[in-house]
PDB file of C-alpha atoms in Angstrom:
ATOM      1  CA  UNK A   1    -149.214 -47.583  74.265  1.00 67.00           C
ATOM      2  CA  UNK A   2    -151.004 -45.300  76.656  1.00 67.00           C
ATOM      3  CA  UNK A   3    -154.774 -45.871  76.536  1.00 72.00           C
ATOM      4  CA  UNK A   4    -156.879 -43.072  75.030  1.00 68.00           C
ATOM      5  CA  UNK A   5    -158.632 -42.653  78.377  1.00 74.00           C
ATOM      6  CA  UNK A   6    -155.338 -41.788  80.120  1.00 77.00           C
ATOM      7  CA  UNK A   7    -153.160 -38.708  79.821  1.00 76.00           C
ATOM      8  CA  UNK A   8    -149.870 -39.394  78.054  1.00 80.00           C
ATOM      9  CA  UNK A   9    -146.867 -40.297  80.200  1.00 85.00           C
ATOM     10  CA  UNK A  10    -144.293 -37.511  80.228  1.00 88.00           C
ATOM     11  CA  UNK A  11    -141.049 -37.926  82.148  1.00 93.00           C
ATOM     12  CA  UNK A  12    -140.573 -34.140  82.230  1.00 93.00           C
ATOM     13  CA  UNK A  13    -143.881 -33.862  84.095  1.00 93.00           C
ATOM     14  CA  UNK A  14    -142.704 -36.449  86.608  1.00 93.00           C
ATOM     15  CA  UNK A  15    -139.417 -34.617  87.199  1.00 95.00           C
ATOM     16  CA  UNK A  16    -141.165 -31.247  87.639  1.00 95.00           C
ATOM     17  CA  UNK A  17    -144.037 -32.520  89.812  1.00 95.00           C
ATOM     18  CA  UNK A  18    -142.907 -30.477  92.841  1.00 96.00           C
ATOM     19  CA  UNK A  19    -142.555 -27.314  90.765  1.00 95.00           C
ATOM     20  CA  UNK A  20    -146.037 -27.893  89.342  1.00 95.00           C
ATOM     21  CA  UNK A  21    -147.418 -28.235  92.869  1.00 94.00           C
ATOM     22  CA  UNK A  22    -145.684 -25.018  93.923  1.00 95.00           C
ATOM     23  CA  UNK A  23    -146.988 -23.092  90.902  1.00 94.00           C
ATOM     24  CA  UNK A  24    -150.496 -24.515  91.430  1.00 93.00           C
ATOM     25  CA  UNK A  25    -150.578 -23.309  95.019  1.00 94.00           C
ATOM     26  CA  UNK A  26    -148.890 -19.966  94.304  1.00 93.00           C
ATOM     27  CA  UNK A  27    -150.530 -18.396  91.212  1.00 92.00           C
ATOM     28  CA  UNK A  28    -148.683 -15.102  91.733  1.00 93.00           C
ATOM     29  CA  UNK A  29    -145.358 -16.896  91.237  1.00 94.00           C
ATOM     30  CA  UNK A  30    -146.736 -18.562  88.124  1.00 93.00           C
ATOM     31  CA  UNK A  31    -147.784 -15.155  86.771  1.00 92.00           C
ATOM     32  CA  UNK A  32    -144.392 -13.625  87.605  1.00 94.00           C
ATOM     33  CA  UNK A  33    -142.531 -16.455  85.849  1.00 93.00           C
ATOM     34  CA  UNK A  34    -144.906 -16.205  82.879  1.00 91.00           C
ATOM     35  CA  UNK A  35    -144.235 -12.463  82.641  1.00 91.00           C
ATOM     36  CA  UNK A  36    -140.469 -13.025  82.796  1.00 93.00           C
ATOM     37  CA  UNK A  37    -140.789 -15.705  80.113  1.00 91.00           C
ATOM     38  CA  UNK A  38    -142.767 -13.301  77.925  1.00 90.00           C
ATOM     39  CA  UNK A  39    -139.987 -10.724  78.347  1.00 93.00           C
ATOM     40  CA  UNK A  40    -137.511 -13.401  77.237  1.00 94.00           C
ATOM     41  CA  UNK A  41    -139.613 -14.143  74.139  1.00 93.00           C
ATOM     42  CA  UNK A  42    -139.604 -10.404  73.440  1.00 94.00           C
ATOM     43  CA  UNK A  43    -135.810 -10.395  73.769  1.00 95.00           C
ATOM     44  CA  UNK A  44    -135.556 -13.259  71.247  1.00 96.00           C
ATOM     45  CA  UNK A  45    -137.863 -11.505  68.808  1.00 96.00           C
ATOM     46  CA  UNK A  46    -136.056  -8.186  69.178  1.00 97.00           C
ATOM     47  CA  UNK A  47    -132.647  -9.800  68.637  1.00 97.00           C
ATOM     48  CA  UNK A  48    -133.789 -11.753  65.566  1.00 97.00           C
ATOM     49  CA  UNK A  49    -135.398  -8.702  63.967  1.00 97.00           C
ATOM     50  CA  UNK A  50    -132.437  -6.474  64.950  1.00 97.00           C
ATOM     51  CA  UNK A  51    -129.985  -8.720  63.087  1.00 97.00           C
ATOM     52  CA  UNK A  52    -131.983  -8.223  59.915  1.00 97.00           C
ATOM     53  CA  UNK A  53    -133.281  -4.664  60.144  1.00 97.00           C
ATOM     54  CA  UNK A  54    -130.265  -2.988  61.783  1.00 97.00           C
ATOM     55  CA  UNK A  55    -127.276  -5.233  61.092  1.00 97.00           C
ATOM     56  CA  UNK A  56    -128.425  -6.335  57.635  1.00 96.00           C
ATOM     57  CA  UNK A  57    -127.972 -10.034  58.391  1.00 96.00           C
ATOM     58  CA  UNK A  58    -131.247 -11.822  57.584  1.00 97.00           C
ATOM     59  CA  UNK A  59    -130.254 -15.427  58.437  1.00 97.00           C
ATOM     60  CA  UNK A  60    -131.851 -15.522  61.904  1.00 97.00           C
ATOM     61  CA  UNK A  61    -135.041 -13.930  60.569  1.00 97.00           C
ATOM     62  CA  UNK A  62    -135.188 -16.367  57.637  1.00 97.00           C
ATOM     63  CA  UNK A  63    -134.627 -19.210  60.080  1.00 97.00           C
ATOM     64  CA  UNK A  64    -137.463 -18.006  62.318  1.00 97.00           C
ATOM     65  CA  UNK A  65    -139.781 -17.676  59.310  1.00 97.00           C
ATOM     66  CA  UNK A  66    -138.952 -21.242  58.210  1.00 96.00           C
ATOM     67  CA  UNK A  67    -139.453 -22.478  61.775  1.00 96.00           C
ATOM     68  CA  UNK A  68    -142.811 -20.790  62.388  1.00 92.00           C
ATOM     69  CA  UNK A  69    -144.099 -21.880  58.966  1.00 94.00           C
ATOM     70  CA  UNK A  70    -143.225 -25.498  59.724  1.00 93.00           C
ATOM     71  CA  UNK A  71    -144.647 -25.211  63.231  1.00 90.00           C
ATOM     72  CA  UNK A  72    -147.914 -23.828  61.868  1.00 87.00           C
ATOM     73  CA  UNK A  73    -148.221 -26.682  59.375  1.00 90.00           C
ATOM     74  CA  UNK A  74    -147.447 -29.311  62.030  1.00 88.00           C
ATOM     75  CA  UNK A  75    -149.750 -27.647  64.566  1.00 81.00           C
ATOM     76  CA  UNK A  76    -152.580 -27.618  62.076  1.00 83.00           C
ATOM     77  CA  UNK A  77    -151.889 -31.199  60.936  1.00 85.00           C
ATOM     78  CA  UNK A  78    -151.834 -32.801  64.381  1.00 78.00           C
ATOM     79  CA  UNK A  79    -153.292 -30.974  67.334  1.00 75.00           C
ATOM     80  CA  UNK A  80    -152.219 -32.409  70.667  1.00 75.00           C
ATOM     81  CA  UNK A  81    -154.449 -32.154  73.713  1.00 77.00           C
ATOM     82  CA  UNK A  82    -153.588 -29.475  76.211  1.00 78.00           C
ATOM     83  CA  UNK A  83    -152.293 -31.272  79.310  1.00 82.00           C
ATOM     84  CA  UNK A  84    -155.003 -31.673  81.948  1.00 81.00           C
ATOM     85  CA  UNK A  85    -152.803 -29.996  84.580  1.00 86.00           C
ATOM     86  CA  UNK A  86    -151.981 -26.957  82.400  1.00 83.00           C
ATOM     87  CA  UNK A  87    -151.404 -23.794  84.451  1.00 83.00           C
ATOM     88  CA  UNK A  88    -152.035 -20.804  82.230  1.00 79.00           C
ATOM     89  CA  UNK A  89    -151.464 -17.171  83.054  1.00 80.00           C
ATOM     90  CA  UNK A  90    -152.655 -13.872  81.646  1.00 74.00           C
ATOM     91  CA  UNK A  91    -148.975 -12.861  81.457  1.00 74.00           C
ATOM     92  CA  UNK A  92    -148.081 -15.742  79.142  1.00 74.00           C
ATOM     93  CA  UNK A  93    -147.346 -15.474  75.448  1.00 66.00           C
ATOM     94  CA  UNK A  94    -149.534 -16.525  73.754  1.00 63.00           C
ATOM     95  CA  UNK A  95    -151.771 -14.612  76.118  1.00 56.00           C
ATOM     96  CA  UNK A  96    -154.002 -16.341  78.620  1.00 50.00           C
ATOM     97  CA  UNK A  97    -155.463 -19.788  78.981  1.00 48.00           C
ATOM     98  CA  UNK A  98    -155.902 -20.501  75.295  1.00 52.00           C
ATOM     99  CA  UNK A  99    -155.328 -23.661  73.345  1.00 53.00           C
ATOM    100  CA  UNK A 100    -152.255 -23.404  71.187  1.00 58.00           C
ATOM    101  CA  UNK A 101    -149.998 -25.560  69.061  1.00 64.00           C
ATOM    102  CA  UNK A 102    -147.918 -27.715  71.339  1.00 72.00           C
ATOM    103  CA  UNK A 103    -145.679 -29.447  68.817  1.00 80.00           C
ATOM    104  CA  UNK A 104    -142.988 -28.110  68.784  1.00 86.00           C
ATOM    105  CA  UNK A 105    -141.976 -25.295  71.117  1.00 89.00           C
ATOM    106  CA  UNK A 106    -141.528 -22.068  69.184  1.00 91.00           C
ATOM    107  CA  UNK A 107    -140.261 -20.412  72.385  1.00 91.00           C
ATOM    108  CA  UNK A 108    -137.376 -22.879  72.627  1.00 96.00           C
ATOM    109  CA  UNK A 109    -136.635 -22.963  68.886  1.00 96.00           C
ATOM    110  CA  UNK A 110    -136.563 -19.155  68.699  1.00 96.00           C
ATOM    111  CA  UNK A 111    -134.105 -18.999  71.576  1.00 97.00           C
ATOM    112  CA  UNK A 112    -131.843 -21.569  69.906  1.00 98.00           C
ATOM    113  CA  UNK A 113    -131.954 -19.627  66.619  1.00 98.00           C
ATOM    114  CA  UNK A 114    -130.932 -16.420  68.414  1.00 98.00           C
ATOM    115  CA  UNK A 115    -128.210 -18.202  70.413  1.00 98.00           C
ATOM    116  CA  UNK A 116    -126.699 -19.782  67.292  1.00 98.00           C
ATOM    117  CA  UNK A 117    -126.576 -16.389  65.594  1.00 98.00           C
ATOM    118  CA  UNK A 118    -124.902 -14.894  68.667  1.00 97.00           C
ATOM    119  CA  UNK A 119    -122.251 -17.613  68.499  1.00 97.00           C
ATOM    120  CA  UNK A 120    -121.653 -16.934  64.794  1.00 97.00           C
ATOM    121  CA  UNK A 121    -121.055 -13.292  65.695  1.00 97.00           C
ATOM    122  CA  UNK A 122    -118.865 -14.307  68.679  1.00 97.00           C
ATOM    123  CA  UNK A 123    -121.250 -12.782  71.203  1.00 97.00           C
ATOM    124  CA  UNK A 124    -120.372 -15.558  73.633  1.00 97.00           C
ATOM    125  CA  UNK A 125    -121.714 -14.060  76.872  1.00 97.00           C
ATOM    126  CA  UNK A 126    -125.032 -13.173  75.290  1.00 97.00           C
ATOM    127  CA  UNK A 127    -125.305 -16.656  73.756  1.00 97.00           C
ATOM    128  CA  UNK A 128    -124.650 -18.324  77.114  1.00 97.00           C
ATOM    129  CA  UNK A 129    -127.178 -16.008  78.768  1.00 97.00           C
ATOM    130  CA  UNK A 130    -129.807 -17.021  76.221  1.00 97.00           C
ATOM    131  CA  UNK A 131    -128.949 -20.705  76.721  1.00 97.00           C
ATOM    132  CA  UNK A 132    -129.358 -20.439  80.511  1.00 97.00           C
ATOM    133  CA  UNK A 133    -132.634 -18.530  80.112  1.00 97.00           C
ATOM    134  CA  UNK A 134    -133.790 -21.185  77.641  1.00 97.00           C
ATOM    135  CA  UNK A 135    -133.102 -23.970  80.165  1.00 97.00           C
ATOM    136  CA  UNK A 136    -135.083 -22.027  82.786  1.00 95.00           C
ATOM    137  CA  UNK A 137    -137.841 -21.547  80.212  1.00 94.00           C
ATOM    138  CA  UNK A 138    -137.902 -25.319  79.555  1.00 95.00           C
ATOM    139  CA  UNK A 139    -138.191 -26.069  83.278  1.00 96.00           C
ATOM    140  CA  UNK A 140    -141.002 -23.531  83.637  1.00 94.00           C
ATOM    141  CA  UNK A 141    -142.872 -24.865  80.592  1.00 92.00           C
ATOM    142  CA  UNK A 142    -142.672 -28.393  81.997  1.00 93.00           C
ATOM    143  CA  UNK A 143    -143.707 -27.175  85.452  1.00 94.00           C
ATOM    144  CA  UNK A 144    -146.772 -25.380  84.091  1.00 92.00           C
ATOM    145  CA  UNK A 145    -147.500 -28.232  81.671  1.00 90.00           C
ATOM    146  CA  UNK A 146    -147.316 -25.665  78.879  1.00 86.00           C
ATOM    147  CA  UNK A 147    -145.465 -28.176  76.689  1.00 88.00           C
ATOM    148  CA  UNK A 148    -144.740 -31.866  76.681  1.00 90.00           C
ATOM    149  CA  UNK A 149    -141.065 -32.876  76.929  1.00 93.00           C
ATOM    150  CA  UNK A 150    -141.019 -33.961  73.282  1.00 91.00           C
ATOM    151  CA  UNK A 151    -142.148 -30.461  72.214  1.00 91.00           C
ATOM    152  CA  UNK A 152    -139.201 -28.905  74.004  1.00 94.00           C
ATOM    153  CA  UNK A 153    -136.585 -31.377  72.771  1.00 95.00           C
ATOM    154  CA  UNK A 154    -137.808 -31.052  69.185  1.00 95.00           C
ATOM    155  CA  UNK A 155    -137.814 -27.258  69.653  1.00 95.00           C
ATOM    156  CA  UNK A 156    -134.045 -27.411  70.222  1.00 97.00           C
ATOM    157  CA  UNK A 157    -133.607 -29.605  67.145  1.00 97.00           C
ATOM    158  CA  UNK A 158    -135.891 -27.362  65.083  1.00 96.00           C
ATOM    159  CA  UNK A 159    -133.867 -24.282  66.007  1.00 97.00           C
ATOM    160  CA  UNK A 160    -130.674 -26.007  64.862  1.00 98.00           C
ATOM    161  CA  UNK A 161    -132.293 -27.426  61.711  1.00 97.00           C
ATOM    162  CA  UNK A 162    -133.895 -24.191  60.548  1.00 97.00           C
ATOM    163  CA  UNK A 163    -130.737 -22.180  61.267  1.00 97.00           C
ATOM    164  CA  UNK A 164    -128.856 -24.623  59.042  1.00 97.00           C
ATOM    165  CA  UNK A 165    -131.524 -24.492  56.328  1.00 97.00           C
ATOM    166  CA  UNK A 166    -131.507 -20.683  56.391  1.00 97.00           C
ATOM    167  CA  UNK A 167    -127.727 -20.744  55.897  1.00 96.00           C
ATOM    168  CA  UNK A 168    -128.084 -23.119  52.931  1.00 96.00           C
ATOM    169  CA  UNK A 169    -130.876 -20.967  51.503  1.00 95.00           C
ATOM    170  CA  UNK A 170    -128.719 -17.843  51.725  1.00 94.00           C
ATOM    171  CA  UNK A 171    -125.791 -19.660  50.093  1.00 94.00           C
ATOM    172  CA  UNK A 172    -128.036 -20.836  47.256  1.00 93.00           C
ATOM    173  CA  UNK A 173    -129.319 -17.291  46.690  1.00 91.00           C
ATOM    174  CA  UNK A 174    -125.744 -15.960  46.745  1.00 90.00           C
ATOM    175  CA  UNK A 175    -124.605 -18.516  44.146  1.00 89.00           C
ATOM    176  CA  UNK A 176    -127.557 -17.748  41.879  1.00 88.00           C
ATOM    177  CA  UNK A 177    -126.803 -14.032  42.152  1.00 85.00           C
ATOM    178  CA  UNK A 178    -123.157 -14.577  41.203  1.00 82.00           C
ATOM    179  CA  UNK A 179    -124.160 -16.813  38.284  1.00 81.00           C
ATOM    180  CA  UNK A 180    -126.666 -14.218  37.061  1.00 80.00           C
ATOM    181  CA  UNK A 181    -124.034 -11.453  37.222  1.00 78.00           C
ATOM    182  CA  UNK A 182    -121.506 -13.609  35.349  1.00 78.00           C
ATOM    183  CA  UNK A 183    -124.095 -14.443  32.682  1.00 79.00           C
ATOM    184  CA  UNK A 184    -125.025 -10.766  32.330  1.00 80.00           C
ATOM    185  CA  UNK A 185    -121.435  -9.582  31.920  1.00 79.00           C
ATOM    186  CA  UNK A 186    -120.388 -12.452  29.592  1.00 75.00           C
TER     187      UNK A 186
END
């Protein structure tokens, strides 16, 4: 166990030590990367809402709602300390140097949810683009100490889990609708 007086050990922080040093000494680069990451989060949000509002396919939106509900409950239940070396930016989402829920990464989970939907729709190039941007996002979040490694890994798992649960939820609703129609016309 790591003593309470020490920061937790995080292998991702060790691996990204040089990037953290670079971002610490070059705040403009940190702000630029934060702005690009915020654009990526906007792309995720736009895609997820587009699938529901324009294409009429609510699975990704349902998945995101499940994910953010769970994240809110977990974030409220156990609040992790912000890493001592955290490098915030006014261009970050959430905005600025504010304390936020660390466990798990909603940025990463949202990207996974969007990517899985893209694969279902055979939008392969877009899915791969989102996956590459998500890896870059993970590296940046580790470099800025915006998330612990466990937050990012669980974010991937959460995206997969909540996409699956949204699919099961939709199937359950579909079956109930069919059963109700059959009962009505019987």
